[in-house]
């Protein structure tokens, strides 16, 4: 479903990656990643999931609710994500935070329906705590660097290495990603050198004037020599 090295591109609610443009961006990323050995996954908005999944890249939801099927209105059911072709979901993104018990329940429900969980956390200590839920991945993302173009791997390298150390101390099988400000291939390479198995990024690709060039650059940084 998801392999490493992994690059997840979160489309957020950016107009540049909504509806038809979400599908176009996924096509660009699919073609840029072909033959590179790098797994590129995308996280479009919920209404775009099914069509983007048709492009062939692994697709994650940006959010899921810890529900079982039944009388709930306006929520996102894990089973519905699977039916739409998603392979998993982000959980607890800093732009959609959850309470600790909800995070645990989301991870459990995703596992029950055979979907991957990528739990976001703002600092290494929170990474350690959410690792105890045994998600597939934990992504450390200091919120103050998100969208700034200042890469966590460059300006706060200790956050990445500490998150790796703490998460692996809880469970070595939980993958560790990092994100916030990751913009270039060099930022990605640095993240992998610090022990991350991939990155979670958004604005540097979604808002780039040339999607293809931006995608090729970050993918290059994730390639094994
Ligand atoms: O989910 C990815 C994210 O929050 C980082 O955003 O724009 O700093 O790459 P950005």
mmCIF file with all atom_site columns, C-alpha atoms and ligand atoms in Angstrom:
data_model
loop_
_atom_site.group_PDB
_atom_site.id
_atom_site.type_symbol
_atom_site.label_atom_id
_atom_site.label_alt_id
_atom_site.label_comp_id
_atom_site.label_asym_id
_atom_site.label_entity_id
_atom_site.label_seq_id
_atom_site.pdbx_PDB_ins_code
_atom_site.Cartn_x
_atom_site.Cartn_y
_atom_site.Cartn_z
_atom_site.occupancy
_atom_site.B_iso_or_equiv
_atom_site.pdbx_formal_charge
_atom_site.auth_seq_id
_atom_site.auth_comp_id
_atom_site.auth_asym_id
_atom_site.auth_atom_id
_atom_site.pdbx_PDB_model_num
ATOM   1   C CA . UNK A 1 1   ? 0.000   0.000  0.000   1.00 0.00 ? 1   UNK A CA 1
ATOM   2   C CA . UNK A 1 2   ? 2.584   2.557  1.123   1.00 0.00 ? 2   UNK A CA 1
ATOM   3   C CA . UNK A 1 3   ? 6.303   1.881  0.692   1.00 0.00 ? 3   UNK A CA 1
ATOM   4   C CA . UNK A 1 4   ? 9.312   3.855  1.824   1.00 0.00 ? 4   UNK A CA 1
ATOM   5   C CA . UNK A 1 5   ? 10.940  6.168  0.936   1.00 0.00 ? 5   UNK A CA 1
ATOM   6   C CA . UNK A 1 6   ? 7.573   7.872  1.002   1.00 0.00 ? 6   UNK A CA 1
ATOM   7   C CA . UNK A 1 7   ? 6.523   11.342 -0.127  1.00 0.00 ? 7   UNK A CA 1
ATOM   8   C CA . UNK A 1 8   ? 2.948   12.300 0.824   1.00 0.00 ? 8   UNK A CA 1
ATOM   9   C CA . UNK A 1 9   ? 1.567   15.391 -0.869  1.00 0.00 ? 9   UNK A CA 1
ATOM   10  C CA . UNK A 1 10  ? -1.318  16.869 1.135   1.00 0.00 ? 10  UNK A CA 1
ATOM   11  C CA . UNK A 1 11  ? -3.619  18.855 -1.153  1.00 0.00 ? 11  UNK A CA 1
ATOM   12  C CA . UNK A 1 12  ? -5.274  20.552 1.894   1.00 0.00 ? 12  UNK A CA 1
ATOM   13  C CA . UNK A 1 13  ? -8.156  22.827 0.841   1.00 0.00 ? 13  UNK A CA 1
ATOM   14  C CA . UNK A 1 14  ? -5.965  24.662 -1.666  1.00 0.00 ? 14  UNK A CA 1
ATOM   15  C CA . UNK A 1 15  ? -7.916  25.904 -4.680  1.00 0.00 ? 15  UNK A CA 1
ATOM   16  C CA . UNK A 1 16  ? -4.959  24.815 -6.843  1.00 0.00 ? 16  UNK A CA 1
ATOM   17  C CA . UNK A 1 17  ? -5.683  21.178 -5.952  1.00 0.00 ? 17  UNK A CA 1
ATOM   18  C CA . UNK A 1 18  ? -9.471  21.050 -5.753  1.00 0.00 ? 18  UNK A CA 1
ATOM   19  C CA . UNK A 1 19  ? -11.781 19.040 -8.034  1.00 0.00 ? 19  UNK A CA 1
ATOM   20  C CA . UNK A 1 20  ? -10.479 18.710 -11.600 1.00 0.00 ? 20  UNK A CA 1
ATOM   21  C CA . UNK A 1 21  ? -7.136  20.216 -10.569 1.00 0.00 ? 21  UNK A CA 1
ATOM   22  C CA . UNK A 1 22  ? -6.715  17.559 -7.884  1.00 0.00 ? 22  UNK A CA 1
ATOM   23  C CA . UNK A 1 23  ? -6.860  14.921 -10.602 1.00 0.00 ? 23  UNK A CA 1
ATOM   24  C CA . UNK A 1 24  ? -4.435  16.870 -12.812 1.00 0.00 ? 24  UNK A CA 1
ATOM   25  C CA . UNK A 1 25  ? -1.921  17.258 -9.983  1.00 0.00 ? 25  UNK A CA 1
ATOM   26  C CA . UNK A 1 26  ? -2.180  13.558 -9.134  1.00 0.00 ? 26  UNK A CA 1
ATOM   27  C CA . UNK A 1 27  ? -1.436  12.720 -12.790 1.00 0.00 ? 27  UNK A CA 1
ATOM   28  C CA . UNK A 1 28  ? 1.663   14.953 -12.742 1.00 0.00 ? 28  UNK A CA 1
ATOM   29  C CA . UNK A 1 29  ? 2.889   13.331 -9.521  1.00 0.00 ? 29  UNK A CA 1
ATOM   30  C CA . UNK A 1 30  ? 2.208   9.861  -10.877 1.00 0.00 ? 30  UNK A CA 1
ATOM   31  C CA . UNK A 1 31  ? 4.223   10.516 -13.985 1.00 0.00 ? 31  UNK A CA 1
ATOM   32  C CA . UNK A 1 32  ? 7.065   12.249 -12.083 1.00 0.00 ? 32  UNK A CA 1
ATOM   33  C CA . UNK A 1 33  ? 7.396   9.320  -9.667  1.00 0.00 ? 33  UNK A CA 1
ATOM   34  C CA . UNK A 1 34  ? 7.314   6.510  -12.248 1.00 0.00 ? 34  UNK A CA 1
ATOM   35  C CA . UNK A 1 35  ? 10.485  4.423  -12.209 1.00 0.00 ? 35  UNK A CA 1
ATOM   36  C CA . UNK A 1 36  ? 12.107  6.377  -9.362  1.00 0.00 ? 36  UNK A CA 1
ATOM   37  C CA . UNK A 1 37  ? 11.605  3.815  -6.571  1.00 0.00 ? 37  UNK A CA 1
ATOM   38  C CA . UNK A 1 38  ? 9.992   6.555  -4.476  1.00 0.00 ? 38  UNK A CA 1
ATOM   39  C CA . UNK A 1 39  ? 6.429   5.984  -3.272  1.00 0.00 ? 39  UNK A CA 1
ATOM   40  C CA . UNK A 1 40  ? 4.398   9.150  -3.818  1.00 0.00 ? 40  UNK A CA 1
ATOM   41  C CA . UNK A 1 41  ? 0.975   9.269  -2.164  1.00 0.00 ? 41  UNK A CA 1
ATOM   42  C CA . UNK A 1 42  ? -1.559  12.080 -2.245  1.00 0.00 ? 42  UNK A CA 1
ATOM   43  C CA . UNK A 1 43  ? -4.147  13.364 0.236   1.00 0.00 ? 43  UNK A CA 1
ATOM   44  C CA . UNK A 1 44  ? -6.956  15.164 -1.637  1.00 0.00 ? 44  UNK A CA 1
ATOM   45  C CA . UNK A 1 45  ? -10.151 16.509 -0.117  1.00 0.00 ? 45  UNK A CA 1
ATOM   46  C CA . UNK A 1 46  ? -12.826 13.915 0.644   1.00 0.00 ? 46  UNK A CA 1
ATOM   47  C CA . UNK A 1 47  ? -15.094 14.678 -2.358  1.00 0.00 ? 47  UNK A CA 1
ATOM   48  C CA . UNK A 1 48  ? -12.119 14.194 -4.714  1.00 0.00 ? 48  UNK A CA 1
ATOM   49  C CA . UNK A 1 49  ? -10.903 10.873 -3.279  1.00 0.00 ? 49  UNK A CA 1
ATOM   50  C CA . UNK A 1 50  ? -12.594 8.484  -5.682  1.00 0.00 ? 50  UNK A CA 1
ATOM   51  C CA . UNK A 1 51  ? -11.608 10.270 -8.860  1.00 0.00 ? 51  UNK A CA 1
ATOM   52  C CA . UNK A 1 52  ? -8.025  10.879 -7.699  1.00 0.00 ? 52  UNK A CA 1
ATOM   53  C CA . UNK A 1 53  ? -7.747  7.205  -6.701  1.00 0.00 ? 53  UNK A CA 1
ATOM   54  C CA . UNK A 1 54  ? -8.455  6.396  -10.342 1.00 0.00 ? 54  UNK A CA 1
ATOM   55  C CA . UNK A 1 55  ? -5.101  7.951  -11.307 1.00 0.00 ? 55  UNK A CA 1
ATOM   56  C CA . UNK A 1 56  ? -3.294  5.027  -9.695  1.00 0.00 ? 56  UNK A CA 1
ATOM   57  C CA . UNK A 1 57  ? -1.225  6.646  -6.921  1.00 0.00 ? 57  UNK A CA 1
ATOM   58  C CA . UNK A 1 58  ? -1.940  5.585  -3.332  1.00 0.00 ? 58  UNK A CA 1
ATOM   59  C CA . UNK A 1 59  ? -4.536  7.976  -1.939  1.00 0.00 ? 59  UNK A CA 1
ATOM   60  C CA . UNK A 1 60  ? -5.044  8.997  1.684   1.00 0.00 ? 60  UNK A CA 1
ATOM   61  C CA . UNK A 1 61  ? -7.914  10.931 3.210   1.00 0.00 ? 61  UNK A CA 1
ATOM   62  C CA . UNK A 1 62  ? -7.006  14.104 5.073   1.00 0.00 ? 62  UNK A CA 1
ATOM   63  C CA . UNK A 1 63  ? -9.219  13.104 8.004   1.00 0.00 ? 63  UNK A CA 1
ATOM   64  C CA . UNK A 1 64  ? -11.386 10.239 9.212   1.00 0.00 ? 64  UNK A CA 1
ATOM   65  C CA . UNK A 1 65  ? -13.844 9.930  12.080  1.00 0.00 ? 65  UNK A CA 1
ATOM   66  C CA . UNK A 1 66  ? -13.729 7.023  14.533  1.00 0.00 ? 66  UNK A CA 1
ATOM   67  C CA . UNK A 1 67  ? -17.210 5.770  13.724  1.00 0.00 ? 67  UNK A CA 1
ATOM   68  C CA . UNK A 1 68  ? -18.884 2.510  12.974  1.00 0.00 ? 68  UNK A CA 1
ATOM   69  C CA . UNK A 1 69  ? -21.640 2.424  10.334  1.00 0.00 ? 69  UNK A CA 1
ATOM   70  C CA . UNK A 1 70  ? -24.949 3.827  11.531  1.00 0.00 ? 70  UNK A CA 1
ATOM   71  C CA . UNK A 1 71  ? -26.912 6.968  12.219  1.00 0.00 ? 71  UNK A CA 1
ATOM   72  C CA . UNK A 1 72  ? -24.218 9.668  12.092  1.00 0.00 ? 72  UNK A CA 1
ATOM   73  C CA . UNK A 1 73  ? -24.560 12.701 9.849   1.00 0.00 ? 73  UNK A CA 1
ATOM   74  C CA . UNK A 1 74  ? -21.760 14.748 8.343   1.00 0.00 ? 74  UNK A CA 1
ATOM   75  C CA . UNK A 1 75  ? -18.855 12.506 9.417   1.00 0.00 ? 75  UNK A CA 1
ATOM   76  C CA . UNK A 1 76  ? -16.328 10.410 7.518   1.00 0.00 ? 76  UNK A CA 1
ATOM   77  C CA . UNK A 1 77  ? -16.690 6.667  7.983   1.00 0.00 ? 77  UNK A CA 1
ATOM   78  C CA . UNK A 1 78  ? -13.544 4.517  7.560   1.00 0.00 ? 78  UNK A CA 1
ATOM   79  C CA . UNK A 1 79  ? -15.467 1.998  5.432   1.00 0.00 ? 79  UNK A CA 1
ATOM   80  C CA . UNK A 1 80  ? -16.514 4.823  3.071   1.00 0.00 ? 80  UNK A CA 1
ATOM   81  C CA . UNK A 1 81  ? -12.865 5.758  2.539   1.00 0.00 ? 81  UNK A CA 1
ATOM   82  C CA . UNK A 1 82  ? -12.015 2.187  1.609   1.00 0.00 ? 82  UNK A CA 1
ATOM   83  C CA . UNK A 1 83  ? -14.949 2.033  -0.816  1.00 0.00 ? 83  UNK A CA 1
ATOM   84  C CA . UNK A 1 84  ? -13.776 5.271  -2.423  1.00 0.00 ? 84  UNK A CA 1
ATOM   85  C CA . UNK A 1 85  ? -10.366 3.703  -3.129  1.00 0.00 ? 85  UNK A CA 1
ATOM   86  C CA . UNK A 1 86  ? -8.311  5.301  -0.348  1.00 0.00 ? 86  UNK A CA 1
ATOM   87  C CA . UNK A 1 87  ? -5.508  3.228  1.187   1.00 0.00 ? 87  UNK A CA 1
ATOM   88  C CA . UNK A 1 88  ? -5.663  5.091  4.482   1.00 0.00 ? 88  UNK A CA 1
ATOM   89  C CA . UNK A 1 89  ? -5.963  8.433  6.195   1.00 0.00 ? 89  UNK A CA 1
ATOM   90  C CA . UNK A 1 90  ? -4.070  11.211 7.892   1.00 0.00 ? 90  UNK A CA 1
ATOM   91  C CA . UNK A 1 91  ? -5.151  11.541 11.521  1.00 0.00 ? 91  UNK A CA 1
ATOM   92  C CA . UNK A 1 92  ? -4.787  14.546 13.834  1.00 0.00 ? 92  UNK A CA 1
ATOM   93  C CA . UNK A 1 93  ? -3.279  16.959 11.324  1.00 0.00 ? 93  UNK A CA 1
ATOM   94  C CA . UNK A 1 94  ? -2.544  20.204 13.184  1.00 0.00 ? 94  UNK A CA 1
ATOM   95  C CA . UNK A 1 95  ? -5.192  21.844 10.975  1.00 0.00 ? 95  UNK A CA 1
ATOM   96  C CA . UNK A 1 96  ? -7.727  19.210 12.140  1.00 0.00 ? 96  UNK A CA 1
ATOM   97  C CA . UNK A 1 97  ? -6.677  18.249 15.673  1.00 0.00 ? 97  UNK A CA 1
ATOM   98  C CA . UNK A 1 98  ? -8.289  15.440 17.675  1.00 0.00 ? 98  UNK A CA 1
ATOM   99  C CA . UNK A 1 99  ? -8.335  14.478 21.335  1.00 0.00 ? 99  UNK A CA 1
ATOM   100 C CA . UNK A 1 100 ? -5.906  11.691 22.304  1.00 0.00 ? 100 UNK A CA 1
ATOM   101 C CA . UNK A 1 101 ? -8.672  9.117  22.783  1.00 0.00 ? 101 UNK A CA 1
ATOM   102 C CA . UNK A 1 102 ? -10.083 9.982  19.333  1.00 0.00 ? 102 UNK A CA 1
ATOM   103 C CA . UNK A 1 103 ? -6.643  9.484  17.765  1.00 0.00 ? 103 UNK A CA 1
ATOM   104 C CA . UNK A 1 104 ? -6.400  6.012  19.295  1.00 0.00 ? 104 UNK A CA 1
ATOM   105 C CA . UNK A 1 105 ? -9.887  5.109  18.135  1.00 0.00 ? 105 UNK A CA 1
ATOM   106 C CA . UNK A 1 106 ? -9.202  6.336  14.577  1.00 0.00 ? 106 UNK A CA 1
ATOM   107 C CA . UNK A 1 107 ? -6.071  4.178  14.366  1.00 0.00 ? 107 UNK A CA 1
ATOM   108 C CA . UNK A 1 108 ? -8.031  1.188  15.628  1.00 0.00 ? 108 UNK A CA 1
ATOM   109 C CA . UNK A 1 109 ? -10.934 1.674  13.200  1.00 0.00 ? 109 UNK A CA 1
ATOM   110 C CA . UNK A 1 110 ? -8.568  2.172  10.247  1.00 0.00 ? 110 UNK A CA 1
ATOM   111 C CA . UNK A 1 111 ? -6.755  -1.046 11.173  1.00 0.00 ? 111 UNK A CA 1
ATOM   112 C CA . UNK A 1 112 ? -10.096 -2.892 11.481  1.00 0.00 ? 112 UNK A CA 1
ATOM   113 C CA . UNK A 1 113 ? -11.043 -1.999 7.917   1.00 0.00 ? 113 UNK A CA 1
ATOM   114 C CA . UNK A 1 114 ? -7.564  -2.662 6.512   1.00 0.00 ? 114 UNK A CA 1
ATOM   115 C CA . UNK A 1 115 ? -6.507  0.962  6.021   1.00 0.00 ? 115 UNK A CA 1
ATOM   116 C CA . UNK A 1 116 ? -3.209  2.670  6.824   1.00 0.00 ? 116 UNK A CA 1
ATOM   117 C CA . UNK A 1 117 ? -2.956  5.346  9.529   1.00 0.00 ? 117 UNK A CA 1
ATOM   118 C CA . UNK A 1 118 ? -0.589  8.326  9.334   1.00 0.00 ? 118 UNK A CA 1
ATOM   119 C CA . UNK A 1 119 ? -0.854  10.160 12.642  1.00 0.00 ? 119 UNK A CA 1
ATOM   120 C CA . UNK A 1 120 ? 0.490   13.713 12.784  1.00 0.00 ? 120 UNK A CA 1
ATOM   121 C CA . UNK A 1 121 ? 2.000   15.195 15.931  1.00 0.00 ? 121 UNK A CA 1
ATOM   122 C CA . UNK A 1 122 ? 3.506   18.611 16.576  1.00 0.00 ? 122 UNK A CA 1
ATOM   123 C CA . UNK A 1 123 ? 6.508   17.596 18.646  1.00 0.00 ? 123 UNK A CA 1
ATOM   124 C CA . UNK A 1 124 ? 8.613   14.528 19.519  1.00 0.00 ? 124 UNK A CA 1
ATOM   125 C CA . UNK A 1 125 ? 6.932   13.913 22.857  1.00 0.00 ? 125 UNK A CA 1
ATOM   126 C CA . UNK A 1 126 ? 3.484   13.801 21.275  1.00 0.00 ? 126 UNK A CA 1
ATOM   127 C CA . UNK A 1 127 ? 4.970   11.475 18.620  1.00 0.00 ? 127 UNK A CA 1
ATOM   128 C CA . UNK A 1 128 ? 6.024   9.102  21.389  1.00 0.00 ? 128 UNK A CA 1
ATOM   129 C CA . UNK A 1 129 ? 2.547   9.180  22.908  1.00 0.00 ? 129 UNK A CA 1
ATOM   130 C CA . UNK A 1 130 ? 0.688   8.540  19.661  1.00 0.00 ? 130 UNK A CA 1
ATOM   131 C CA . UNK A 1 131 ? 3.168   5.770  18.726  1.00 0.00 ? 131 UNK A CA 1
ATOM   132 C CA . UNK A 1 132 ? 1.661   3.758  21.580  1.00 0.00 ? 132 UNK A CA 1
ATOM   133 C CA . UNK A 1 133 ? -1.515  3.433  19.450  1.00 0.00 ? 133 UNK A CA 1
ATOM   134 C CA . UNK A 1 134 ? 0.661   1.511  16.939  1.00 0.00 ? 134 UNK A CA 1
ATOM   135 C CA . UNK A 1 135 ? -0.243  3.476  13.804  1.00 0.00 ? 135 UNK A CA 1
ATOM   136 C CA . UNK A 1 136 ? 1.519   2.618  10.549  1.00 0.00 ? 136 UNK A CA 1
ATOM   137 C CA . UNK A 1 137 ? 3.270   6.005  10.500  1.00 0.00 ? 137 UNK A CA 1
ATOM   138 C CA . UNK A 1 138 ? 3.793   8.978  12.777  1.00 0.00 ? 138 UNK A CA 1
ATOM   139 C CA . UNK A 1 139 ? 4.563   12.307 11.080  1.00 0.00 ? 139 UNK A CA 1
ATOM   140 C CA . UNK A 1 140 ? 6.247   14.987 13.170  1.00 0.00 ? 140 UNK A CA 1
ATOM   141 C CA . UNK A 1 141 ? 5.157   18.465 12.018  1.00 0.00 ? 141 UNK A CA 1
ATOM   142 C CA . UNK A 1 142 ? 5.927   21.539 14.141  1.00 0.00 ? 142 UNK A CA 1
ATOM   143 C CA . UNK A 1 143 ? 2.884   23.719 13.371  1.00 0.00 ? 143 UNK A CA 1
ATOM   144 C CA . UNK A 1 144 ? 4.859   26.970 13.433  1.00 0.00 ? 144 UNK A CA 1
ATOM   145 C CA . UNK A 1 145 ? 6.878   25.868 10.378  1.00 0.00 ? 145 UNK A CA 1
ATOM   146 C CA . UNK A 1 146 ? 3.932   24.682 8.284   1.00 0.00 ? 146 UNK A CA 1
ATOM   147 C CA . UNK A 1 147 ? 3.572   26.683 5.079   1.00 0.00 ? 147 UNK A CA 1
ATOM   148 C CA . UNK A 1 148 ? 6.667   28.792 5.780   1.00 0.00 ? 148 UNK A CA 1
ATOM   149 C CA . UNK A 1 149 ? 9.093   27.172 3.307   1.00 0.00 ? 149 UNK A CA 1
ATOM   150 C CA . UNK A 1 150 ? 11.505  26.783 6.255   1.00 0.00 ? 150 UNK A CA 1
ATOM   151 C CA . UNK A 1 151 ? 12.098  23.035 6.364   1.00 0.00 ? 151 UNK A CA 1
ATOM   152 C CA . UNK A 1 152 ? 11.886  21.261 9.709   1.00 0.00 ? 152 UNK A CA 1
ATOM   153 C CA . UNK A 1 153 ? 14.764  19.030 8.564   1.00 0.00 ? 153 UNK A CA 1
ATOM   154 C CA . UNK A 1 154 ? 17.006  22.080 8.170   1.00 0.00 ? 154 UNK A CA 1
ATOM   155 C CA . UNK A 1 155 ? 15.899  24.565 10.827  1.00 0.00 ? 155 UNK A CA 1
ATOM   156 C CA . UNK A 1 156 ? 14.876  22.074 13.577  1.00 0.00 ? 156 UNK A CA 1
ATOM   157 C CA . UNK A 1 157 ? 16.833  18.875 12.742  1.00 0.00 ? 157 UNK A CA 1
ATOM   158 C CA . UNK A 1 158 ? 16.766  17.801 16.400  1.00 0.00 ? 158 UNK A CA 1
ATOM   159 C CA . UNK A 1 159 ? 12.955  17.594 16.233  1.00 0.00 ? 159 UNK A CA 1
ATOM   160 C CA . UNK A 1 160 ? 13.205  14.979 13.482  1.00 0.00 ? 160 UNK A CA 1
ATOM   161 C CA . UNK A 1 161 ? 15.968  12.882 15.041  1.00 0.00 ? 161 UNK A CA 1
ATOM   162 C CA . UNK A 1 162 ? 14.317  12.991 18.469  1.00 0.00 ? 162 UNK A CA 1
ATOM   163 C CA . UNK A 1 163 ? 10.945  11.948 17.015  1.00 0.00 ? 163 UNK A CA 1
ATOM   164 C CA . UNK A 1 164 ? 12.658  8.998  15.282  1.00 0.00 ? 164 UNK A CA 1
ATOM   165 C CA . UNK A 1 165 ? 14.419  7.974  18.503  1.00 0.00 ? 165 UNK A CA 1
ATOM   166 C CA . UNK A 1 166 ? 11.285  8.186  20.660  1.00 0.00 ? 166 UNK A CA 1
ATOM   167 C CA . UNK A 1 167 ? 8.906   6.488  18.213  1.00 0.00 ? 167 UNK A CA 1
ATOM   168 C CA . UNK A 1 168 ? 11.328  3.626  17.496  1.00 0.00 ? 168 UNK A CA 1
ATOM   169 C CA . UNK A 1 169 ? 11.761  3.252  21.267  1.00 0.00 ? 169 UNK A CA 1
ATOM   170 C CA . UNK A 1 170 ? 8.030   2.561  21.541  1.00 0.00 ? 170 UNK A CA 1
ATOM   171 C CA . UNK A 1 171 ? 7.746   0.326  18.484  1.00 0.00 ? 171 UNK A CA 1
ATOM   172 C CA . UNK A 1 172 ? 10.425  -0.032 15.788  1.00 0.00 ? 172 UNK A CA 1
ATOM   173 C CA . UNK A 1 173 ? 7.782   -1.107 13.257  1.00 0.00 ? 173 UNK A CA 1
ATOM   174 C CA . UNK A 1 174 ? 6.054   2.317  13.314  1.00 0.00 ? 174 UNK A CA 1
ATOM   175 C CA . UNK A 1 175 ? 7.354   4.392  10.393  1.00 0.00 ? 175 UNK A CA 1
ATOM   176 C CA . UNK A 1 176 ? 8.439   7.984  10.991  1.00 0.00 ? 176 UNK A CA 1
ATOM   177 C CA . UNK A 1 177 ? 7.849   10.864 8.585   1.00 0.00 ? 177 UNK A CA 1
ATOM   178 C CA . UNK A 1 178 ? 8.459   14.556 9.002   1.00 0.00 ? 178 UNK A CA 1
ATOM   179 C CA . UNK A 1 179 ? 6.846   17.620 7.523   1.00 0.00 ? 179 UNK A CA 1
ATOM   180 C CA . UNK A 1 180 ? 6.509   21.406 7.714   1.00 0.00 ? 180 UNK A CA 1
ATOM   181 C CA . UNK A 1 181 ? 8.272   23.691 5.297   1.00 0.00 ? 181 UNK A CA 1
ATOM   182 C CA . UNK A 1 182 ? 9.767   20.842 3.219   1.00 0.00 ? 182 UNK A CA 1
ATOM   183 C CA . UNK A 1 183 ? 10.322  22.489 -0.159  1.00 0.00 ? 183 UNK A CA 1
ATOM   184 C CA . UNK A 1 184 ? 13.328  21.074 -2.007  1.00 0.00 ? 184 UNK A CA 1
ATOM   185 C CA . UNK A 1 185 ? 15.040  17.805 -2.747  1.00 0.00 ? 185 UNK A CA 1
ATOM   186 C CA . UNK A 1 186 ? 17.777  18.818 -0.339  1.00 0.00 ? 186 UNK A CA 1
ATOM   187 C CA . UNK A 1 187 ? 15.208  19.282 2.471   1.00 0.00 ? 187 UNK A CA 1
ATOM   188 C CA . UNK A 1 188 ? 13.958  15.757 1.768   1.00 0.00 ? 188 UNK A CA 1
ATOM   189 C CA . UNK A 1 189 ? 17.453  14.257 1.646   1.00 0.00 ? 189 UNK A CA 1
ATOM   190 C CA . UNK A 1 190 ? 18.271  15.882 4.972   1.00 0.00 ? 190 UNK A CA 1
ATOM   191 C CA . UNK A 1 191 ? 15.058  14.434 6.496   1.00 0.00 ? 191 UNK A CA 1
ATOM   192 C CA . UNK A 1 192 ? 16.068  10.934 5.408   1.00 0.00 ? 192 UNK A CA 1
ATOM   193 C CA . UNK A 1 193 ? 19.602  11.444 6.759   1.00 0.00 ? 193 UNK A CA 1
ATOM   194 C CA . UNK A 1 194 ? 18.039  12.280 10.135  1.00 0.00 ? 194 UNK A CA 1
ATOM   195 C CA . UNK A 1 195 ? 16.267  8.912  10.128  1.00 0.00 ? 195 UNK A CA 1
ATOM   196 C CA . UNK A 1 196 ? 12.854  9.807  8.713   1.00 0.00 ? 196 UNK A CA 1
ATOM   197 C CA . UNK A 1 197 ? 11.464  7.297  6.211   1.00 0.00 ? 197 UNK A CA 1
ATOM   198 C CA . UNK A 1 198 ? 9.679   9.944  4.210   1.00 0.00 ? 198 UNK A CA 1
ATOM   199 C CA . UNK A 1 199 ? 8.063   13.363 4.242   1.00 0.00 ? 199 UNK A CA 1
ATOM   200 C CA . UNK A 1 200 ? 4.652   14.969 4.334   1.00 0.00 ? 200 UNK A CA 1
ATOM   201 C CA . UNK A 1 201 ? 4.483   18.204 2.358   1.00 0.00 ? 201 UNK A CA 1
ATOM   202 C CA . UNK A 1 202 ? 1.966   20.528 0.731   1.00 0.00 ? 202 UNK A CA 1
ATOM   203 C CA . UNK A 1 203 ? 2.541   24.109 -0.363  1.00 0.00 ? 203 UNK A CA 1
ATOM   204 C CA . UNK A 1 204 ? 5.897   23.691 -2.131  1.00 0.00 ? 204 UNK A CA 1
ATOM   205 C CA . UNK A 1 205 ? 4.312   21.370 -4.693  1.00 0.00 ? 205 UNK A CA 1
ATOM   206 C CA . UNK A 1 206 ? 0.620   22.348 -4.691  1.00 0.00 ? 206 UNK A CA 1
ATOM   207 C CA . UNK A 1 207 ? 1.325   26.066 -5.030  1.00 0.00 ? 207 UNK A CA 1
ATOM   208 C CA . UNK A 1 208 ? 4.303   25.719 -7.384  1.00 0.00 ? 208 UNK A CA 1
ATOM   209 C CA . UNK A 1 209 ? 4.055   27.432 -10.745 1.00 0.00 ? 209 UNK A CA 1
ATOM   210 C CA . UNK A 1 210 ? 5.568   24.337 -12.329 1.00 0.00 ? 210 UNK A CA 1
ATOM   211 C CA . UNK A 1 211 ? 4.136   21.254 -10.602 1.00 0.00 ? 211 UNK A CA 1
ATOM   212 C CA . UNK A 1 212 ? 6.306   18.863 -12.568 1.00 0.00 ? 212 UNK A CA 1
ATOM   213 C CA . UNK A 1 213 ? 9.597   20.608 -11.699 1.00 0.00 ? 213 UNK A CA 1
ATOM   214 C CA . UNK A 1 214 ? 8.676   20.929 -8.002  1.00 0.00 ? 214 UNK A CA 1
ATOM   215 C CA . UNK A 1 215 ? 7.625   17.266 -7.851  1.00 0.00 ? 215 UNK A CA 1
ATOM   216 C CA . UNK A 1 216 ? 10.766  16.044 -9.605  1.00 0.00 ? 216 UNK A CA 1
ATOM   217 C CA . UNK A 1 217 ? 12.933  18.005 -7.190  1.00 0.00 ? 217 UNK A CA 1
ATOM   218 C CA . UNK A 1 218 ? 11.408  16.567 -3.998  1.00 0.00 ? 218 UNK A CA 1
ATOM   219 C CA . UNK A 1 219 ? 11.270  13.061 -5.467  1.00 0.00 ? 219 UNK A CA 1
ATOM   220 C CA . UNK A 1 220 ? 14.959  13.298 -6.430  1.00 0.00 ? 220 UNK A CA 1
ATOM   221 C CA . UNK A 1 221 ? 15.758  14.066 -2.790  1.00 0.00 ? 221 UNK A CA 1
ATOM   222 C CA . UNK A 1 222 ? 14.022  10.874 -1.662  1.00 0.00 ? 222 UNK A CA 1
ATOM   223 C CA . UNK A 1 223 ? 15.757  8.562  -4.146  1.00 0.00 ? 223 UNK A CA 1
ATOM   224 C CA . UNK A 1 224 ? 18.176  6.023  -2.759  1.00 0.00 ? 224 UNK A CA 1
ATOM   225 C CA . UNK A 1 225 ? 21.660  6.630  -4.167  1.00 0.00 ? 225 UNK A CA 1
HETATM 226 O O1 . LIG B 2 .   ? 0.508   18.100 5.775   1.00 0.00 ? 1   LIG B O1 1
HETATM 227 C C1 . LIG B 2 .   ? 1.632   18.751 5.301   1.00 0.00 ? 1   LIG B C1 1
HETATM 228 C C2 . LIG B 2 .   ? 1.846   20.033 5.930   1.00 0.00 ? 1   LIG B C2 1
HETATM 229 O O2 . LIG B 2 .   ? 1.098   20.432 6.981   1.00 0.00 ? 1   LIG B O2 1
HETATM 230 C C3 . LIG B 2 .   ? 3.079   20.755 5.639   1.00 0.00 ? 1   LIG B C3 1
HETATM 231 O O3 . LIG B 2 .   ? 2.684   21.833 4.875   1.00 0.00 ? 1   LIG B O3 1
HETATM 232 O O4 . LIG B 2 .   ? 3.002   23.599 3.247   1.00 0.00 ? 1   LIG B O4 1
HETATM 233 O O5 . LIG B 2 .   ? 4.649   23.290 5.088   1.00 0.00 ? 1   LIG B O5 1
HETATM 234 O O6 . LIG B 2 .   ? 4.554   21.630 3.242   1.00 0.00 ? 1   LIG B O6 1
HETATM 235 P P1 . LIG B 2 .   ? 3.775   22.636 4.070   1.00 0.00 ? 1   LIG B P1 1
#
